[in-house]
mmCIF file of C-alpha atoms in Angstrom:
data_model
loop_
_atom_site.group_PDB
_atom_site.id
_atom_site.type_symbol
_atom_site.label_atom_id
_atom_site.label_comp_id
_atom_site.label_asym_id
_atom_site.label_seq_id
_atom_site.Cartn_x
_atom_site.Cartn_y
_atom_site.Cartn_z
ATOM 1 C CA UNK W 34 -4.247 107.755 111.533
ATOM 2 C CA UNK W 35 -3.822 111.373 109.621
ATOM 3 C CA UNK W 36 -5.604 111.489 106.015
ATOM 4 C CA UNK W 37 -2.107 112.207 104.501
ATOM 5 C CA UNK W 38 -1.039 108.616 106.571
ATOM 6 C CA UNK W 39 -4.433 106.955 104.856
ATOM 7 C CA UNK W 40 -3.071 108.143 101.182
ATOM 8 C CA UNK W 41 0.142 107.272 101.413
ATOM 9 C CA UNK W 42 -0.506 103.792 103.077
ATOM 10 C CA UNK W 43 -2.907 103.313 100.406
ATOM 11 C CA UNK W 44 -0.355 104.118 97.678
ATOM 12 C CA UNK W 45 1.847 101.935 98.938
ATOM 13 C CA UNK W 46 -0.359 98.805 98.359
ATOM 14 C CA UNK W 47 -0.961 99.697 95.232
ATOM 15 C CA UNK W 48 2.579 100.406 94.054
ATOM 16 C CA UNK W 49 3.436 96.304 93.853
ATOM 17 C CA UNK W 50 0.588 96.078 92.175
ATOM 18 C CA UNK W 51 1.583 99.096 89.318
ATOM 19 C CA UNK W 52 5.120 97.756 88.969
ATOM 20 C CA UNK W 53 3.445 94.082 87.636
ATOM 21 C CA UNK W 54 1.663 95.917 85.491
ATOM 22 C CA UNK W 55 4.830 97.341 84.367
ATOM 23 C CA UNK W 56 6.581 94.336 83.961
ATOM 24 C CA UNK W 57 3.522 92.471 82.070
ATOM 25 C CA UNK W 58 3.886 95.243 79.525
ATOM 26 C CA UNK W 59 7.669 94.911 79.054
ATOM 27 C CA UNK W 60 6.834 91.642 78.908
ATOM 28 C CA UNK W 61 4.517 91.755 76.103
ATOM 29 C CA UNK W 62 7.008 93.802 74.355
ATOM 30 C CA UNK W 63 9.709 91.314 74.953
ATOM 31 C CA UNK W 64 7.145 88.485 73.401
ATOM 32 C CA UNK W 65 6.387 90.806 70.470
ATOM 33 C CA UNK W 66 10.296 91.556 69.358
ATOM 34 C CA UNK W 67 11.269 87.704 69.845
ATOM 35 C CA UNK W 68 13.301 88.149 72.684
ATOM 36 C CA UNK W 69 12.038 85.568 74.794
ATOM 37 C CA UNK W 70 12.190 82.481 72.107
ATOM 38 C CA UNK W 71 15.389 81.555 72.323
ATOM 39 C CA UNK W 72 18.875 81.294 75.067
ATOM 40 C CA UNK W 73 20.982 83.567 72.171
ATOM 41 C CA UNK W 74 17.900 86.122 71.403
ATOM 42 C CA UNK W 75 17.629 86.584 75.346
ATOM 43 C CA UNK W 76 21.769 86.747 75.389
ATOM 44 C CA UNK W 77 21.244 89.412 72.603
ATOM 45 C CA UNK W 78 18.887 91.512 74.328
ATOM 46 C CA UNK W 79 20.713 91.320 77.629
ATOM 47 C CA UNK W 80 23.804 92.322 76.070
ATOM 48 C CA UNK W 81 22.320 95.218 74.945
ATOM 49 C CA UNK W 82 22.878 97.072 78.084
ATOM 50 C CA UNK W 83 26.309 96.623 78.382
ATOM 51 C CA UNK W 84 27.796 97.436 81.686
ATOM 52 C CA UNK W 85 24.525 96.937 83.550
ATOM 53 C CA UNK W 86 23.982 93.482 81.634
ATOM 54 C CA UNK W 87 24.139 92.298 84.962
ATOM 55 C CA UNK W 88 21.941 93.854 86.888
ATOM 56 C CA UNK W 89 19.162 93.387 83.939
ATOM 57 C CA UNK W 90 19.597 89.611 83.940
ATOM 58 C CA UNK W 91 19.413 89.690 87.593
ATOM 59 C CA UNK W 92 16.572 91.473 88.154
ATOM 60 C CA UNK W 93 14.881 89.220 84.484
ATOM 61 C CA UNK W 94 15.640 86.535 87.239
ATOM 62 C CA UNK W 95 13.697 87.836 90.264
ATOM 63 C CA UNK W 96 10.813 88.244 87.995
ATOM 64 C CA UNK W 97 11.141 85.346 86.285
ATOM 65 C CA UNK W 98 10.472 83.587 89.620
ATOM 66 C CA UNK W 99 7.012 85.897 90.023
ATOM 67 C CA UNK W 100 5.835 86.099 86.487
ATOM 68 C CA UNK W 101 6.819 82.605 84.918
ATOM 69 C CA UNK W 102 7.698 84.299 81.355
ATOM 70 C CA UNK W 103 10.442 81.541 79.969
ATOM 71 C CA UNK W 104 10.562 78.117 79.465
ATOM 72 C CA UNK W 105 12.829 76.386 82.235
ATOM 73 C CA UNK W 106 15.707 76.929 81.965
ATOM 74 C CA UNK W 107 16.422 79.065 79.213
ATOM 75 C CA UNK W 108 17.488 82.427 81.658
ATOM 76 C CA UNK W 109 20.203 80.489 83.388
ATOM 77 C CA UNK W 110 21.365 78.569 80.189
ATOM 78 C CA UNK W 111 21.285 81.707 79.034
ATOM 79 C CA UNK W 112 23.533 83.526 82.341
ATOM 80 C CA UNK W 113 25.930 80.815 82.240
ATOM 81 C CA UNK W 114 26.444 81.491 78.403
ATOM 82 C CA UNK W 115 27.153 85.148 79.176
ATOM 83 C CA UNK W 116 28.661 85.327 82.303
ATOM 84 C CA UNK W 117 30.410 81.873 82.439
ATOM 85 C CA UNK W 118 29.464 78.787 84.585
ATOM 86 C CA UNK W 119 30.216 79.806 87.708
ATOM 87 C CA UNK W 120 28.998 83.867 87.734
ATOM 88 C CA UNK W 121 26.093 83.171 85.452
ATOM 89 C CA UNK W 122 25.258 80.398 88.362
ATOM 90 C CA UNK W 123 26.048 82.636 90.917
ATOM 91 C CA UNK W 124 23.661 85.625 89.518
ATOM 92 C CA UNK W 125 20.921 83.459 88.787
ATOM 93 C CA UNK W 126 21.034 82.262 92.341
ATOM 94 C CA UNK W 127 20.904 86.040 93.794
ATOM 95 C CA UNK W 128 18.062 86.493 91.058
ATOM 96 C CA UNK W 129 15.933 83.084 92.175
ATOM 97 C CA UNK W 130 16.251 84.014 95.743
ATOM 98 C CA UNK W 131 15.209 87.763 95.710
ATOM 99 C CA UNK W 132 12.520 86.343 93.957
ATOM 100 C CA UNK W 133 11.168 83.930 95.873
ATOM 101 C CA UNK W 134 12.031 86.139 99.159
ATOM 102 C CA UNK W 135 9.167 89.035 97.177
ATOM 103 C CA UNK W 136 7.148 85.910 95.837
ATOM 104 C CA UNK W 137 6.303 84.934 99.419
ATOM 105 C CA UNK W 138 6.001 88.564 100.667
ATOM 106 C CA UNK W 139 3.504 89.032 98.287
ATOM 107 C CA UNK W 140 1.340 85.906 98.686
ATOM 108 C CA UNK W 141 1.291 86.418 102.330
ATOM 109 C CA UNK W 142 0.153 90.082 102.159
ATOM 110 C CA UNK W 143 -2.414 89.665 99.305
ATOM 111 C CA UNK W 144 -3.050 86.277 99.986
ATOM 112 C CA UNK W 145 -4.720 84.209 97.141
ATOM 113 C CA UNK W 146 -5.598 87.238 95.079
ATOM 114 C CA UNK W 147 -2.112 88.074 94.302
ATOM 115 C CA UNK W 148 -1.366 83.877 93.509
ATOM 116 C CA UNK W 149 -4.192 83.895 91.141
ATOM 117 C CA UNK W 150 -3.439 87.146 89.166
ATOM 118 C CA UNK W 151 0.069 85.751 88.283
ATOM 119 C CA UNK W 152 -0.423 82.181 87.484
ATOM 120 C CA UNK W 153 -2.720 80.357 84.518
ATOM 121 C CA UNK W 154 -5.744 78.979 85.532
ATOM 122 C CA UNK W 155 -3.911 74.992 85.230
ATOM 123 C CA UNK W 156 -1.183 76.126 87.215
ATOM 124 C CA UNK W 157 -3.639 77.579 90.449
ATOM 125 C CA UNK W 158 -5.421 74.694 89.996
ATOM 126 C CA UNK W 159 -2.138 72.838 90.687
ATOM 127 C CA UNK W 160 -1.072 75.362 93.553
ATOM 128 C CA UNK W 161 -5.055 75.042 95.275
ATOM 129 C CA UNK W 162 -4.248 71.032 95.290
ATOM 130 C CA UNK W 163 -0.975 71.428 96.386
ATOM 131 C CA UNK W 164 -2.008 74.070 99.074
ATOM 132 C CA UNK W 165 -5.098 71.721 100.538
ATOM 133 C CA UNK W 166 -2.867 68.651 100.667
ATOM 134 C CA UNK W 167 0.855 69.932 102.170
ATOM 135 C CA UNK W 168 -0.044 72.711 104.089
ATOM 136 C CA UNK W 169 0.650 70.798 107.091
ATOM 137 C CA UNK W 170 4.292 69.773 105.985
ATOM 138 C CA UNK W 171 5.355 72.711 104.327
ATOM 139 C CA UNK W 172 8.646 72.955 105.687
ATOM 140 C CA UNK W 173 9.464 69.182 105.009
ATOM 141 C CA UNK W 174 7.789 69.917 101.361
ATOM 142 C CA UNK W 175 9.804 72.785 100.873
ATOM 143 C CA UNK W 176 12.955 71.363 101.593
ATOM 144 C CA UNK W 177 12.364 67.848 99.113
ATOM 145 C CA UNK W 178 11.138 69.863 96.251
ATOM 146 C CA UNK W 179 14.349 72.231 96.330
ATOM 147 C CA UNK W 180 16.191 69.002 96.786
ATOM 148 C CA UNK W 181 14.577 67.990 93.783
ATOM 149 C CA UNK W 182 16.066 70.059 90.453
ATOM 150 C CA UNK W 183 12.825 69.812 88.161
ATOM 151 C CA UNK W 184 10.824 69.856 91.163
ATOM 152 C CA UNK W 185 7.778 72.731 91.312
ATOM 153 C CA UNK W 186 9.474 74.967 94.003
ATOM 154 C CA UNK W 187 8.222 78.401 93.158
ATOM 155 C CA UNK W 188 4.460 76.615 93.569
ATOM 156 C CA UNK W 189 6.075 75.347 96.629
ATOM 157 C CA UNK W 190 7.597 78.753 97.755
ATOM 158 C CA UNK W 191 4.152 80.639 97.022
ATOM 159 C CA UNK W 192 2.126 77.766 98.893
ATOM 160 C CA UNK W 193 4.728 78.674 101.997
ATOM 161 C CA UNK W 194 3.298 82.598 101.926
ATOM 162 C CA UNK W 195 -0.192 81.223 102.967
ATOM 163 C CA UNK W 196 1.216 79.114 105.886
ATOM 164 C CA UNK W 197 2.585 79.919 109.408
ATOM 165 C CA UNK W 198 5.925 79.477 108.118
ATOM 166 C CA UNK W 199 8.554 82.438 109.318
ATOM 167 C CA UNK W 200 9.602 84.413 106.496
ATOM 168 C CA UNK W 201 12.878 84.009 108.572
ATOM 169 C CA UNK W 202 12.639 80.138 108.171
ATOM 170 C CA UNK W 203 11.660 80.165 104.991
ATOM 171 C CA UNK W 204 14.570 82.294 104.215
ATOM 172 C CA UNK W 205 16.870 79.988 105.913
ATOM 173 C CA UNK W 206 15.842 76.920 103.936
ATOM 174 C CA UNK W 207 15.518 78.723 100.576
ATOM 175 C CA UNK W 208 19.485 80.585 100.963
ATOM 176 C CA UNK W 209 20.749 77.003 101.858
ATOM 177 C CA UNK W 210 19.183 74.527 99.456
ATOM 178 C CA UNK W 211 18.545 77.301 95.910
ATOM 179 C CA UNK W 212 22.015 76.887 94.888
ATOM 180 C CA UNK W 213 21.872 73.587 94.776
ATOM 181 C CA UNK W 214 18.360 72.778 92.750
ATOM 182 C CA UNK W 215 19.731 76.219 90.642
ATOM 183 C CA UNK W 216 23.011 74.697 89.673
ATOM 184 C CA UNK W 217 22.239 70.971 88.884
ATOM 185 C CA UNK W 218 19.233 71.559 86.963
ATOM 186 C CA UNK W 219 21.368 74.811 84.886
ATOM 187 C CA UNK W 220 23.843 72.047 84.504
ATOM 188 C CA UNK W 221 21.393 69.448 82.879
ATOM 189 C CA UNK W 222 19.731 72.601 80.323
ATOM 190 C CA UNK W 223 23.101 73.388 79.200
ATOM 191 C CA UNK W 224 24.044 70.001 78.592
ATOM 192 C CA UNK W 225 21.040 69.590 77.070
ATOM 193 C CA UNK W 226 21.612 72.553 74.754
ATOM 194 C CA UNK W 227 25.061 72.004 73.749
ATOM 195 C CA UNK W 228 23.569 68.309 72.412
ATOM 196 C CA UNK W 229 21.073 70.109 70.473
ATOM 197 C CA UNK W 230 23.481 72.507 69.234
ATOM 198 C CA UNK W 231 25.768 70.109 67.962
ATOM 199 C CA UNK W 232 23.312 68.214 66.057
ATOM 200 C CA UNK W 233 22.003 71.824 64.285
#
């Protein structure tokens, strides 16, 4: 391999790791100015961008599923508040699966490394349990838990990078069975939040 080959291998595996760095500042920004305490203060900030309000809650979705930065729920509540039911569903959906598509990517070319820079210290000692005990079954795992609205799945999903599974299979289950943990448990949260708004 050429030395200008080496360098810009080498810059590529570094990039991923630049661009979290990116996002945990913009996230610490986001935490500073309140955006991230609320469905209508995350609607506001969203909204902000006007004609590429889209694309931002989007791509606030694929990281969401990386960087666990609101409490469930509140993004899609949040979508389906902006964009209506069915497009807010539909774009968290293309958000969630982008971002469990890089999730895995990531886990299975940094391996453990990667899983332990990105979640809490509780929650890898929840993914090393889960990771010992359903390695074995991840597929039939996998498919349950996104069965299953309030299920872990992005544990699940970043488990399934350290596996044998095919990114193509894993695709294949994800694409198919998303949608349907996405939408019911969206459903429940705004349910949920129009009760709690009525009683304000």
């Amino acid at each position: 391999m050429s030395k200008k080959a080496s360098v810009l291998q080498k810059c590529l595996q570094i990039m991923p790791i630049i661009g979290l760095l990116f996002f945990f500042v913009l996230i610490l920004y986001a935490y500073h100015h309140g955006i991230f305490r609320s469905s209508t203060s995350l609607q506001a900030f969203i909204q902000e961008f006007g004609k590429y309000a889209v694309i931002v809650f989007v791509l606030l979705q694929v990281i969401q599923v990386i960087i666990p930065i609101l409490p469930g729920g509140i993004s899609s509540v949040a979508g389906m508040l902006m964009f209506g039911n069915g497009f807010g569903l539909l774009y968290s959906c293309i958000g969630l699966v982008i971002g469990e598509a890089i999730g895995f990517l990531l886990v299975r070319y940094y391996g453990v490394a990667f899983v332990q820079l990105i979640l809490s210290p509780k929650k890898y000692q929840k993914f090393d349990e889960l990771l010992t005990r359903k390695t074995k079954d991840i597929k039939k795992v996998l498919v349950v838990t996104l069965l299953l609205p309030f299920a872990p799945d992005d544990l699940i999903c970043l488990v399934a990078g350290l596996t044998k599974l095919s990114f193509r299979e894993f695709m294949q289950i994800v694409i198919f069975l998303k949608p349907w943990s996405v939408g019911v448990y969206s459903m429940i949260m705004l349910f949920l939040f129009h009760q709690a708004q009525g009683h304000l």
